[in-house]
């Protein structure tokens, strides 16, 4: 008893003695995030819900920009982004699990570390270089396109499907990274216990495996969704504007490629994105905590 | 009941007599196909995955060296150095990366150490502040930044702040990008450092060093930081990879670091843009492989979580 309370008392006095000084050390970080993260976000939110009259400079609250961001081509782009993200997250999630299971069950340490390192590397392979690698491979004059005459099959890289194939290139490794520890956490003893009580493989997965994995699977899906949803560089370098995506629409509005006065709609779209991404994180974090409870 | 069981068994074995090998090893055939099947299945899965991930890399390399009608040439690579804007944009990216790494570590290390040794109650605050940028897509952040930057000319032109607004947007070295990248890098830096600090018993180290008479600066520089070396390196590598590849913010704010430059030359020099893409990939990969090597280094678990920290990104 005394051994448990003593350190706590010591910690308490230490905190009281050093509290003010250590507290100061967190100030630069908190100030920085407040200024460089909080102010832009605040400005974005403020701009999304207000309108300044050019005539007299008066500012008033309005839901107009948000409403417009949910109409016409803007709504199409939001829906397009959500569809693309959901599709790629689903496909990437399933394929990622299958690959991770193949790697985890192989029991070869070399394969395992190679696969995990490669996944860590490939999951970071987003953005512009990825887009160009795919253009060189399966673009209009790409190497594989010409070798296999893909155009004859109706292949088009600069389309929804093409973009999905490119996104999977970094989403699948991301899923492998997320799910491999969870698959490791499925103890062989559980399977043995299920088998010796007469369960078939399918029963094991239905009643033991999947319930234990469920939070990690959902968490992985949500993480993939968020990553695909926020991706901009790959799409910008690849399709330019032929696929309706909210990130591309925002970029267009910001760089003045559309009518002037659309900046506030861009801000409203940004706010929409944050709301969706926030929702995604609100699902992800508790799930991650729950899976952590099982897999320690 | 007791009589029932033997009869069923007999009937089973009676059937078995027709195919004597079938009944006794009934389990083995059930199991035997199960064992080879995963091997084929696993081979197919890994083979297909390998093809999907390797083909674009190999094909892009072929694309850069093989000119239809001319054969093999390495011009795309040899002409790089003299290409217009290559060195400038690369140097700009490297400079931005160095500044971002320095700034993010300067901000995060003291805060995280302080939270460990003296202000545990601030911990959730620091964690949330560092993790929030994950929720905000870079493109949404950039809409906010452009709005703020427009305040300069619109509202603040008579105040000294205006000069600051001009200065942070200096073409030669856009500080505004460093600030934005630091925000984006904070989640990774936080995770890497947090994992490193978790593996070290900070309060004990601090107490031991203090009771041996170490001053606070000495303690931080000579005791804590060496213990965090691996996770500091991890944070720096991840930040470097992030800054080298960043496109969205820089292009929308109108600056031209490396990733923006690659896109700008892609129209006229497709081969070269792919060549640069391959090179930048190789560099990033070498960095990350070095990082995961450092993570699996024999000494401590300090850095192993540093690589896992990236997993959750």
Coordinates of C-alpha atoms in Angstrom, one line a residue:
Chain A
X1 CA 0.0 0.0 0.0
X2 CA 2.7 2.4 1.1
X3 CA 4.7 1.5 -2.0
X4 CA 1.9 2.6 -4.2
X5 CA 1.1 5.8 -2.5
X6 CA 4.6 7.0 -1.9
X7 CA 5.6 7.6 -5.5
X8 CA 2.2 9.3 -6.1
X9 CA 2.9 11.7 -3.2
X10 CA 6.4 12.2 -4.5
X11 CA 4.9 12.9 -8.0
X12 CA 2.4 15.2 -6.4
X13 CA 5.1 17.3 -4.7
X14 CA 7.2 17.3 -7.8
X15 CA 4.3 18.5 -9.9
X16 CA 3.6 21.3 -7.4
X17 CA 7.2 22.3 -7.3
X18 CA 8.0 22.2 -11.0
X19 CA 4.5 22.6 -12.3
X20 CA 4.7 26.3 -13.4
X21 CA 8.0 25.9 -15.1
X22 CA 7.2 22.7 -17.1
X23 CA 3.8 24.2 -18.0
X24 CA 5.7 27.0 -19.7
X25 CA 7.5 24.6 -22.0
X26 CA 4.2 23.6 -23.7
X27 CA 3.3 27.2 -24.4
X28 CA 5.3 27.6 -27.7
X29 CA 3.6 24.6 -29.2
X30 CA 0.1 25.6 -28.0
X31 CA 0.6 29.2 -29.2
X32 CA 1.9 28.0 -32.5
X33 CA -1.0 25.6 -33.2
X34 CA -3.4 28.3 -32.0
X35 CA -1.9 30.8 -34.5
X36 CA -1.0 28.8 -37.5
X37 CA -3.7 26.3 -37.4
X38 CA -6.5 27.9 -35.4
X39 CA -6.5 31.3 -37.2
X40 CA -6.7 29.8 -40.8
X41 CA -9.4 27.4 -39.7
X42 CA -11.3 30.2 -38.0
X43 CA -10.9 32.4 -41.0
X44 CA -12.2 29.6 -43.2
X45 CA -15.2 28.9 -41.0
X46 CA -15.9 32.6 -40.7
X47 CA -15.7 33.2 -44.5
X48 CA -17.9 30.2 -45.1
X49 CA -20.8 31.7 -43.1
X50 CA -20.5 35.4 -43.8
X51 CA -20.8 37.7 -46.7
X52 CA -19.1 41.1 -47.1
X53 CA -21.0 43.6 -49.3
X54 CA -18.4 45.1 -51.7
X55 CA -20.4 48.4 -51.6
X56 CA -20.2 49.4 -48.0
X57 CA -17.9 46.7 -46.5
X58 CA -20.6 45.5 -44.1
X59 CA -20.4 41.9 -43.1
X60 CA -23.4 39.8 -42.3
X61 CA -24.1 36.1 -41.5
X62 CA -25.4 34.0 -44.3
X63 CA -26.0 30.4 -45.0
X64 CA -25.8 31.1 -48.7
X65 CA -22.3 29.8 -49.3
X66 CA -22.9 26.6 -47.5
X67 CA -26.2 26.2 -49.3
X68 CA -24.4 26.7 -52.6
X69 CA -21.7 24.3 -51.7
X70 CA -24.4 21.7 -51.5
X71 CA -25.9 22.3 -54.9
X72 CA -25.2 21.7 -58.5
X73 CA -21.6 20.9 -59.6
X74 CA -20.4 21.4 -56.0
X75 CA -22.7 18.8 -54.6
X76 CA -21.7 16.5 -57.5
X77 CA -18.1 16.9 -56.5
X78 CA -18.8 16.1 -52.9
X79 CA -20.8 13.0 -53.9
X80 CA -18.0 12.1 -56.4
X81 CA -15.4 12.3 -53.7
X82 CA -17.4 10.3 -51.2
X83 CA -18.2 7.6 -53.8
X84 CA -14.5 7.3 -54.9
X85 CA -13.3 7.3 -51.3
X86 CA -15.9 4.7 -50.2
X87 CA -15.2 2.5 -53.2
X88 CA -11.4 2.6 -52.8
X89 CA -11.6 2.2 -49.1
X90 CA -13.8 -0.9 -49.4
X91 CA -11.7 -2.5 -52.2
X92 CA -8.4 -1.5 -50.6
X93 CA -9.6 -2.7 -47.2
X94 CA -10.5 -6.1 -48.4
X95 CA -7.4 -6.6 -50.5
X96 CA -5.3 -5.2 -47.7
X97 CA -6.7 -7.8 -45.3
X98 CA -6.2 -10.6 -47.8
X99 CA -2.5 -9.6 -48.4
X100 CA -1.9 -9.0 -44.7
X101 CA -3.3 -12.4 -43.8
X102 CA -1.1 -14.1 -46.5
X103 CA 1.9 -12.3 -45.0
X104 CA 1.1 -13.0 -41.4
X105 CA 0.3 -16.7 -41.8
X106 CA 3.3 -17.4 -43.9
X107 CA 5.5 -17.5 -40.7
X108 CA 8.5 -16.4 -42.8
X109 CA 10.2 -13.6 -40.9
X110 CA 12.0 -12.4 -44.1
X111 CA 8.8 -12.1 -46.1
X112 CA 7.1 -10.5 -43.2
X113 CA 9.6 -7.7 -42.6
X114 CA 10.0 -7.2 -46.3
X115 CA 6.3 -6.9 -46.8
X116 CA 5.8 -4.5 -43.9
X117 CA 8.7 -2.3 -44.9
X118 CA 7.4 -2.2 -48.5
X119 CA 4.0 -1.3 -47.2
X120 CA 5.4 1.5 -45.0
X121 CA 7.2 2.8 -48.0
X122 CA 4.3 2.4 -50.5
X123 CA 1.7 3.9 -48.1
X124 CA 3.8 7.0 -48.3
X125 CA 3.9 6.9 -52.1
X126 CA 1.0 9.3 -52.8
X127 CA 0.9 12.5 -54.6
X128 CA 2.6 13.7 -57.8
X129 CA 5.2 11.0 -58.3
X130 CA 2.6 8.3 -58.1
X131 CA 0.4 10.0 -60.7
X132 CA 3.3 10.2 -63.1
X133 CA 4.4 6.6 -62.5
X134 CA 0.8 5.6 -63.5
X135 CA 0.7 7.9 -66.5
X136 CA 4.0 6.3 -67.7
X137 CA 2.6 2.9 -67.1
X138 CA -1.1 2.9 -68.1
X139 CA -1.6 6.4 -69.4
X140 CA -2.4 7.1 -73.1
X141 CA 1.1 6.4 -74.3
X142 CA 2.1 4.3 -71.3
X143 CA 4.3 1.3 -71.5
X144 CA 1.7 -1.3 -70.4
X145 CA -1.1 0.4 -72.4
X146 CA 0.9 -0.1 -75.6
X147 CA 2.2 -3.5 -74.8
X148 CA -1.3 -4.9 -73.9
X149 CA -3.3 -2.6 -76.1
X150 CA -5.4 -1.6 -73.1
X151 CA -7.3 1.2 -75.0
X152 CA -8.9 -1.6 -77.0
X153 CA -10.5 -2.8 -73.8
X154 CA -11.9 0.6 -73.0
X155 CA -9.3 1.4 -70.4
X156 CA -9.0 5.1 -69.5
X157 CA -6.6 6.2 -66.7
X158 CA -8.1 9.6 -66.6
X159 CA -11.5 8.4 -65.3
X160 CA -13.2 7.4 -62.1
X161 CA -11.9 3.8 -62.4
X162 CA -8.5 4.9 -63.4
X163 CA -8.3 7.1 -60.3
X164 CA -9.5 4.3 -58.1
X165 CA -6.8 2.0 -59.4
X166 CA -4.2 4.7 -58.7
X167 CA -5.5 5.3 -55.2
X168 CA -5.4 1.6 -54.3
X169 CA -1.7 1.8 -54.9
X170 CA -1.2 3.6 -51.6
X171 CA -4.4 2.5 -49.8
X172 CA -3.8 -1.2 -49.9
X173 CA -0.3 -0.9 -48.2
X174 CA -1.9 1.4 -45.7
X175 CA -4.5 -1.2 -44.8
X176 CA -1.8 -3.9 -44.6
X177 CA 0.1 -1.7 -42.0
X178 CA -3.1 -1.1 -40.0
X179 CA -4.4 -4.6 -40.0
X180 CA -1.3 -6.7 -39.7
X181 CA -0.9 -6.1 -35.9
X182 CA -4.6 -7.0 -35.4
X183 CA -4.1 -10.2 -37.4
X184 CA -1.1 -11.0 -35.3
X185 CA -3.2 -10.4 -32.2
X186 CA -5.5 -13.3 -33.2
X187 CA -3.9 -15.8 -30.9
X188 CA -3.4 -19.3 -32.4
X189 CA -4.7 -20.6 -29.1
X190 CA -8.1 -19.2 -29.9
X191 CA -8.3 -21.1 -33.1
X192 CA -7.1 -24.2 -31.4
X193 CA -9.7 -23.8 -28.7
X194 CA -12.4 -23.3 -31.3
X195 CA -11.2 -26.3 -33.3
X196 CA -11.0 -28.6 -30.3
X197 CA -14.5 -27.6 -29.3
X198 CA -15.5 -28.7 -32.8
X199 CA -15.8 -25.4 -34.7
X200 CA -15.2 -25.3 -38.4
X201 CA -12.9 -22.7 -39.9
X202 CA -15.9 -20.6 -41.0
X203 CA -17.5 -20.8 -37.5
X204 CA -14.2 -19.7 -36.0
X205 CA -14.1 -16.6 -38.2
X206 CA -17.8 -15.8 -37.7
X207 CA -17.9 -16.1 -34.0
X208 CA -14.3 -15.3 -32.9
X209 CA -12.1 -13.9 -35.6
X210 CA -14.3 -11.3 -37.1
X211 CA -15.8 -9.9 -33.9
X212 CA -12.3 -9.5 -32.5
X213 CA -11.1 -7.9 -35.8
X214 CA -14.2 -5.8 -36.4
X215 CA -13.0 -2.6 -34.7
X216 CA -9.6 -2.8 -36.5
X217 CA -11.3 -3.5 -39.8
X218 CA -13.8 -0.7 -39.5
X219 CA -11.0 1.6 -38.2
X220 CA -8.9 0.7 -41.2
X221 CA -11.8 1.3 -43.6
X222 CA -12.5 4.7 -42.0
X223 CA -8.8 5.6 -42.2
X224 CA -8.6 4.6 -45.8
X225 CA -11.7 6.6 -46.5
X226 CA -10.3 9.7 -44.9
X227 CA -7.0 9.3 -46.7
X228 CA -8.7 9.0 -50.1
X229 CA -11.1 11.8 -49.3
X230 CA -8.4 14.3 -48.5
X231 CA -6.1 13.3 -51.4
X232 CA -5.6 16.1 -53.9
X233 CA -2.1 16.0 -55.4
X234 CA -2.6 12.6 -57.2
X235 CA -5.9 13.6 -58.7
X236 CA -4.7 17.1 -59.6
X237 CA -1.6 15.7 -61.4
X238 CA -3.6 13.0 -63.1
X239 CA -7.1 14.0 -64.1
X240 CA -7.0 17.8 -63.8
X241 CA -10.8 18.1 -63.7
X242 CA -12.4 15.4 -65.7
X243 CA -13.5 13.6 -62.5
X244 CA -15.7 15.6 -60.2
X245 CA -13.8 15.7 -56.8
X246 CA -14.3 18.2 -54.1
X247 CA -10.5 18.8 -53.7
X248 CA -10.2 19.7 -57.3
X249 CA -13.3 22.0 -57.1
X250 CA -11.8 23.8 -54.2
X251 CA -8.4 24.2 -56.0
X252 CA -10.3 25.5 -59.1
X253 CA -12.2 28.0 -57.0
X254 CA -9.1 29.2 -55.2
X255 CA -7.0 29.6 -58.2
X256 CA -9.7 31.7 -59.9
X257 CA -10.5 29.2 -62.6
X258 CA -14.1 29.9 -62.1
X259 CA -16.2 33.1 -61.7
X260 CA -14.8 35.5 -59.2
X261 CA -16.6 35.7 -55.9
X262 CA -16.6 31.9 -55.6
X263 CA -13.9 32.0 -52.9
X264 CA -16.4 31.8 -50.2
X265 CA -18.0 28.7 -51.8
X266 CA -14.5 27.2 -51.7
X267 CA -14.3 28.0 -48.0
X268 CA -17.7 26.5 -47.5
X269 CA -16.6 23.3 -49.3
X270 CA -13.5 23.3 -47.1
X271 CA -15.8 23.4 -44.1
X272 CA -17.9 20.5 -45.6
X273 CA -14.8 18.5 -46.0
X274 CA -13.7 19.1 -42.4
X275 CA -17.1 18.1 -41.2
X276 CA -16.9 14.8 -43.1
X277 CA -13.3 14.2 -42.1
X278 CA -14.2 15.0 -38.5
X279 CA -17.0 12.5 -38.6
X280 CA -14.6 10.0 -39.9
X281 CA -12.1 10.6 -37.1
X282 CA -14.9 10.5 -34.6
X283 CA -15.7 7.0 -35.7
X284 CA -12.0 6.0 -36.1
X285 CA -10.6 7.0 -32.7
X286 CA -13.0 5.1 -30.4
X287 CA -12.7 2.1 -32.7
X288 CA -8.9 2.2 -32.4
X289 CA -9.1 2.4 -28.7
X290 CA -11.5 -0.6 -28.6
X291 CA -9.3 -2.7 -30.8
X292 CA -6.3 -1.8 -28.7
X293 CA -8.1 -3.3 -25.7
X294 CA -8.4 -6.7 -27.4
X295 CA -5.0 -6.9 -29.0
X296 CA -2.7 -6.2 -26.1
Chain B
X1 CA -27.8 -45.3 -26.1
X2 CA -24.8 -47.3 -25.3
X3 CA -25.9 -49.8 -27.9
X4 CA -26.6 -47.1 -30.4
X5 CA -23.2 -45.7 -30.6
X6 CA -21.3 -48.8 -31.5
X7 CA -23.8 -49.6 -34.2
X8 CA -23.4 -46.3 -35.9
X9 CA -19.7 -46.8 -35.5
X10 CA -19.9 -50.2 -37.0
X11 CA -22.0 -48.9 -39.8
X12 CA -19.4 -46.3 -40.5
X13 CA -16.6 -48.8 -40.4
X14 CA -18.6 -51.2 -42.5
X15 CA -18.8 -48.6 -45.1
X16 CA -15.2 -47.9 -44.6
X17 CA -14.3 -51.5 -45.5
X18 CA -15.1 -50.8 -49.0
X19 CA -12.5 -48.1 -49.0
X20 CA -10.3 -49.0 -46.1
X21 CA -8.0 -46.0 -46.3
X22 CA -10.9 -43.6 -46.3
X23 CA -12.4 -43.9 -42.9
X24 CA -9.3 -43.8 -40.6
X25 CA -7.6 -41.0 -42.4
X26 CA -10.9 -39.2 -42.8
X27 CA -9.4 -36.4 -40.9
X28 CA -6.2 -36.3 -42.8
X29 CA -7.7 -35.7 -46.2
X30 CA -9.8 -33.1 -44.6
X31 CA -6.8 -31.4 -43.3
X32 CA -4.3 -32.2 -46.0
X33 CA -6.0 -30.2 -48.7
X34 CA -6.4 -27.4 -46.2
X35 CA -2.6 -27.2 -45.8
X36 CA -1.5 -27.0 -49.4
X37 CA -4.4 -24.8 -50.3
X38 CA -3.3 -21.8 -48.2
X39 CA 0.1 -22.2 -49.8
X40 CA -1.3 -21.9 -53.3
X41 CA -3.7 -19.2 -52.2
X42 CA -0.9 -17.3 -50.4
X43 CA 1.4 -17.6 -53.4
X44 CA -1.3 -16.3 -55.7
X45 CA -2.2 -13.4 -53.4
X46 CA 1.4 -12.4 -52.9
X47 CA 2.2 -12.8 -56.6
X48 CA -0.7 -10.7 -57.8
X49 CA 0.1 -8.0 -55.1
X50 CA 3.7 -8.0 -56.1
X51 CA 2.8 -7.6 -59.8
X52 CA 0.4 -4.8 -59.0
X53 CA 3.0 -2.9 -57.0
X54 CA 6.0 -3.6 -59.2
X55 CA 4.6 -3.1 -62.7
X56 CA 4.1 0.6 -62.4
X57 CA 7.7 1.0 -61.1
X58 CA 9.3 -1.1 -63.8
X59 CA 7.1 0.4 -66.5
X60 CA 7.9 4.0 -65.5
X61 CA 11.6 3.2 -65.6
X62 CA 11.2 1.7 -69.1
X63 CA 9.2 4.7 -70.1
X64 CA 12.1 7.0 -69.1
X65 CA 14.9 5.1 -70.9
X66 CA 13.1 3.7 -73.9
X67 CA 12.2 6.2 -76.6
X68 CA 10.1 4.5 -79.3
X69 CA 12.1 4.5 -82.5
X70 CA 15.3 5.6 -80.9
X71 CA 16.1 2.7 -78.5
X72 CA 17.5 3.0 -75.0
X73 CA 18.7 6.4 -73.8
X74 CA 19.4 7.8 -70.4
X75 CA 19.0 11.4 -71.5
X76 CA 16.0 12.0 -69.2
X77 CA 18.3 11.5 -66.3
X78 CA 21.5 13.1 -67.6
X79 CA 19.7 16.3 -68.6
X80 CA 18.1 16.7 -65.3
X81 CA 20.8 18.7 -63.6
X82 CA 20.8 21.3 -66.4
X83 CA 17.0 21.4 -66.5
X84 CA 15.5 24.8 -65.9
X85 CA 14.4 25.2 -62.3
X86 CA 15.5 21.7 -61.1
X87 CA 18.2 22.8 -58.7
X88 CA 16.2 25.9 -57.5
X89 CA 13.1 23.9 -56.7
X90 CA 15.0 21.1 -55.1
X91 CA 17.1 23.4 -53.0
X92 CA 13.9 25.3 -52.0
X93 CA 12.2 22.0 -50.9
X94 CA 15.3 20.9 -49.0
X95 CA 15.5 24.3 -47.3
X96 CA 11.8 24.2 -46.4
X97 CA 12.2 20.7 -45.1
X98 CA 15.2 21.7 -42.8
X99 CA 13.3 24.7 -41.5
X100 CA 10.1 22.6 -40.9
X101 CA 12.1 19.9 -39.1
X102 CA 13.8 22.4 -36.9
X103 CA 10.6 24.3 -36.1
X104 CA 8.5 21.2 -35.4
X105 CA 11.1 19.6 -33.2
X106 CA 11.7 22.9 -31.3
X107 CA 8.0 23.1 -30.6
X108 CA 7.3 19.5 -29.9
X109 CA 10.3 18.3 -27.9
X110 CA 10.0 20.7 -24.9
X111 CA 6.2 20.4 -24.8
X112 CA 6.3 16.6 -24.8
X113 CA 9.1 16.4 -22.3
X114 CA 7.3 18.8 -20.0
X115 CA 4.1 16.8 -20.3
X116 CA 6.0 13.7 -19.3
X117 CA 7.9 15.1 -16.3
X118 CA 5.8 17.8 -14.8
X119 CA 2.4 18.6 -16.3
X120 CA 0.6 15.4 -17.0
X121 CA -2.7 17.2 -16.9
X122 CA -1.8 19.1 -20.0
X123 CA -1.2 15.9 -21.9
X124 CA -4.6 15.5 -23.5
X125 CA -4.5 19.2 -24.6
X126 CA -1.1 18.7 -26.2
X127 CA -2.2 15.5 -27.8
X128 CA -5.4 16.9 -29.3
X129 CA -3.6 20.0 -30.6
X130 CA -1.0 17.8 -32.3
X131 CA -3.5 15.4 -33.7
X132 CA -6.1 17.8 -35.0
X133 CA -4.3 18.5 -38.3
X134 CA -5.0 14.9 -39.2
X135 CA -8.7 15.8 -39.4
X136 CA -8.2 18.8 -41.6
X137 CA -7.4 17.9 -45.2
X138 CA -4.5 20.1 -46.5
X139 CA -6.7 21.6 -49.1
X140 CA -9.1 22.9 -46.5
X141 CA -6.2 24.3 -44.5
X142 CA -5.0 26.1 -47.6
X143 CA -8.4 27.8 -48.1
X144 CA -8.0 29.2 -44.6
X145 CA -4.5 30.3 -45.3
X146 CA -5.3 32.2 -48.5
X147 CA -8.1 33.9 -46.6
X148 CA -5.8 35.0 -43.9
X149 CA -3.1 36.1 -46.3
X150 CA -5.7 38.3 -48.1
X151 CA -6.2 40.2 -44.9
X152 CA -2.8 41.6 -45.3
X153 CA -3.5 43.9 -48.3
X154 CA -7.2 44.3 -47.4
X155 CA -7.2 45.3 -43.8
X156 CA -3.7 45.7 -42.5
X157 CA -1.9 47.7 -45.1
X158 CA -1.4 50.7 -42.7
X159 CA -0.1 48.5 -39.9
X160 CA 3.4 47.0 -39.3
X161 CA 1.8 43.6 -39.6
X162 CA 1.5 44.2 -43.3
X163 CA 5.3 43.9 -43.6
X164 CA 5.2 40.6 -41.8
X165 CA 2.5 39.4 -44.3
X166 CA 4.8 40.4 -47.2
X167 CA 7.8 38.8 -45.6
X168 CA 6.3 35.4 -44.9
X169 CA 5.4 35.2 -48.6
X170 CA 8.9 35.9 -49.9
X171 CA 9.4 34.0 -53.1
X172 CA 12.9 33.0 -52.2
X173 CA 12.0 31.4 -48.9
X174 CA 8.2 31.3 -48.2
X175 CA 8.0 31.1 -44.4
X176 CA 4.3 30.6 -44.7
X177 CA 5.0 27.2 -46.2
X178 CA 7.2 26.3 -43.3
X179 CA 4.4 27.2 -40.9
X180 CA 1.8 25.2 -42.8
X181 CA 4.1 22.2 -43.2
X182 CA 4.9 22.3 -39.5
X183 CA 1.2 22.1 -38.8
X184 CA 0.9 19.1 -41.2
X185 CA 3.9 17.4 -39.7
X186 CA 2.9 17.8 -36.0
X187 CA 0.8 14.6 -35.9
X188 CA 3.8 12.5 -37.1
X189 CA 6.3 14.3 -35.0
X190 CA 4.1 13.9 -32.0
X191 CA 3.6 10.1 -32.5
X192 CA 7.2 9.5 -33.1
X193 CA 8.4 11.4 -30.1
X194 CA 5.6 10.1 -27.8
X195 CA 6.5 6.6 -28.7
X196 CA 10.2 7.3 -28.0
X197 CA 9.3 8.9 -24.6
X198 CA 7.1 6.0 -23.7
X199 CA 10.0 3.7 -24.1
X200 CA 12.2 5.7 -21.7
X201 CA 11.5 6.1 -18.0
X202 CA 11.7 9.9 -18.2
X203 CA 10.9 10.8 -14.5
X204 CA 13.6 8.4 -13.3
X205 CA 16.2 9.7 -15.7
X206 CA 15.3 13.2 -14.7
X207 CA 15.5 12.5 -11.0
X208 CA 18.8 10.6 -11.4
X209 CA 20.4 13.4 -13.5
X210 CA 19.1 16.1 -11.1
X211 CA 20.4 14.3 -8.0
X212 CA 23.8 14.0 -9.7
X213 CA 23.7 17.7 -10.0
X214 CA 22.9 18.1 -13.7
X215 CA 21.5 21.4 -14.8
X216 CA 18.3 21.5 -16.8
X217 CA 20.0 22.3 -20.1
X218 CA 22.6 19.6 -19.5
X219 CA 19.8 17.2 -18.6
X220 CA 17.9 17.8 -21.8
X221 CA 20.8 17.9 -24.1
X222 CA 23.0 15.2 -22.7
X223 CA 20.5 12.8 -21.0
X224 CA 17.1 13.1 -22.6
X225 CA 17.9 13.8 -26.3
X226 CA 20.4 11.0 -26.7
X227 CA 17.8 8.6 -25.4
X228 CA 15.4 9.9 -28.0
X229 CA 17.8 9.9 -30.9
X230 CA 15.9 7.2 -32.8
X231 CA 12.5 8.8 -32.5
X232 CA 14.0 12.2 -33.3
X233 CA 15.5 10.8 -36.4
X234 CA 12.1 9.2 -37.2
X235 CA 10.3 12.4 -36.8
X236 CA 12.8 14.2 -39.0
X237 CA 12.6 11.6 -41.8
X238 CA 8.9 11.6 -41.9
X239 CA 8.8 15.4 -42.0
X240 CA 11.4 15.4 -44.8
X241 CA 9.4 12.9 -46.8
X242 CA 6.2 15.0 -46.3
X243 CA 7.8 18.3 -47.3
X244 CA 9.6 16.9 -50.4
X245 CA 6.3 15.4 -51.7
X246 CA 4.0 18.2 -50.7
X247 CA 2.1 19.7 -53.6
X248 CA -1.3 21.0 -52.6
X249 CA -0.4 23.9 -50.4
X250 CA 2.6 25.1 -52.3
X251 CA 0.9 25.1 -55.7
X252 CA -2.3 26.8 -54.4
X253 CA -0.2 29.5 -52.7
X254 CA 1.7 30.0 -55.9
X255 CA 5.2 28.8 -54.9
X256 CA 7.3 26.3 -56.8
X257 CA 9.1 23.7 -54.7
X258 CA 10.0 20.3 -56.0
X259 CA 6.6 18.6 -56.4
X260 CA 5.1 21.7 -58.1
X261 CA 8.1 21.9 -60.5
X262 CA 7.6 18.3 -61.5
X263 CA 4.0 19.0 -62.5
X264 CA 5.0 22.2 -64.3
X265 CA 7.5 20.4 -66.6
X266 CA 5.3 17.4 -67.2
X267 CA 3.6 18.9 -70.3
X268 CA 6.7 19.7 -72.2
X269 CA 9.1 17.0 -70.9
X270 CA 7.0 14.0 -69.9
X271 CA 10.0 11.7 -69.8
X272 CA 11.9 13.9 -67.5
X273 CA 9.0 14.4 -65.2
X274 CA 8.6 10.6 -64.8
X275 CA 12.4 10.3 -64.3
X276 CA 12.3 12.9 -61.5
X277 CA 9.3 11.1 -60.0
X278 CA 11.3 7.8 -59.9
X279 CA 14.2 9.6 -58.3
X280 CA 12.2 11.3 -55.7
X281 CA 10.6 8.0 -54.9
X282 CA 13.9 6.3 -54.5
X283 CA 15.1 9.1 -52.2
X284 CA 11.9 8.9 -50.1
X285 CA 12.2 5.1 -50.0
X286 CA 15.8 5.1 -48.9
X287 CA 14.9 7.6 -46.2
X288 CA 12.0 5.4 -44.9
X289 CA 14.0 2.2 -45.2
X290 CA 16.8 3.8 -43.2
X291 CA 14.2 4.8 -40.7
X292 CA 12.7 1.4 -40.3
X293 CA 16.3 0.0 -40.0
X294 CA 16.9 2.5 -37.2
X295 CA 13.6 1.3 -35.8
X296 CA 14.7 -2.3 -35.7
X297 CA 18.1 -1.5 -34.4
X298 CA 19.1 -3.9 -31.6
X299 CA 19.3 -1.4 -28.7
X300 CA 15.9 -0.4 -27.4
X301 CA 12.3 -0.4 -28.3
X302 CA 12.5 3.3 -28.5
X303 CA 12.3 3.5 -32.2
X304 CA 10.2 0.5 -33.0
X305 CA 7.1 2.4 -32.1
X306 CA 8.4 5.3 -34.1
X307 CA 7.8 3.3 -37.3
X308 CA 4.5 2.0 -36.1
X309 CA 3.5 5.5 -35.4
X310 CA 3.4 6.0 -39.1
X311 CA 1.2 3.1 -39.6
X312 CA -1.7 4.9 -38.0
X313 CA -1.4 7.9 -40.2

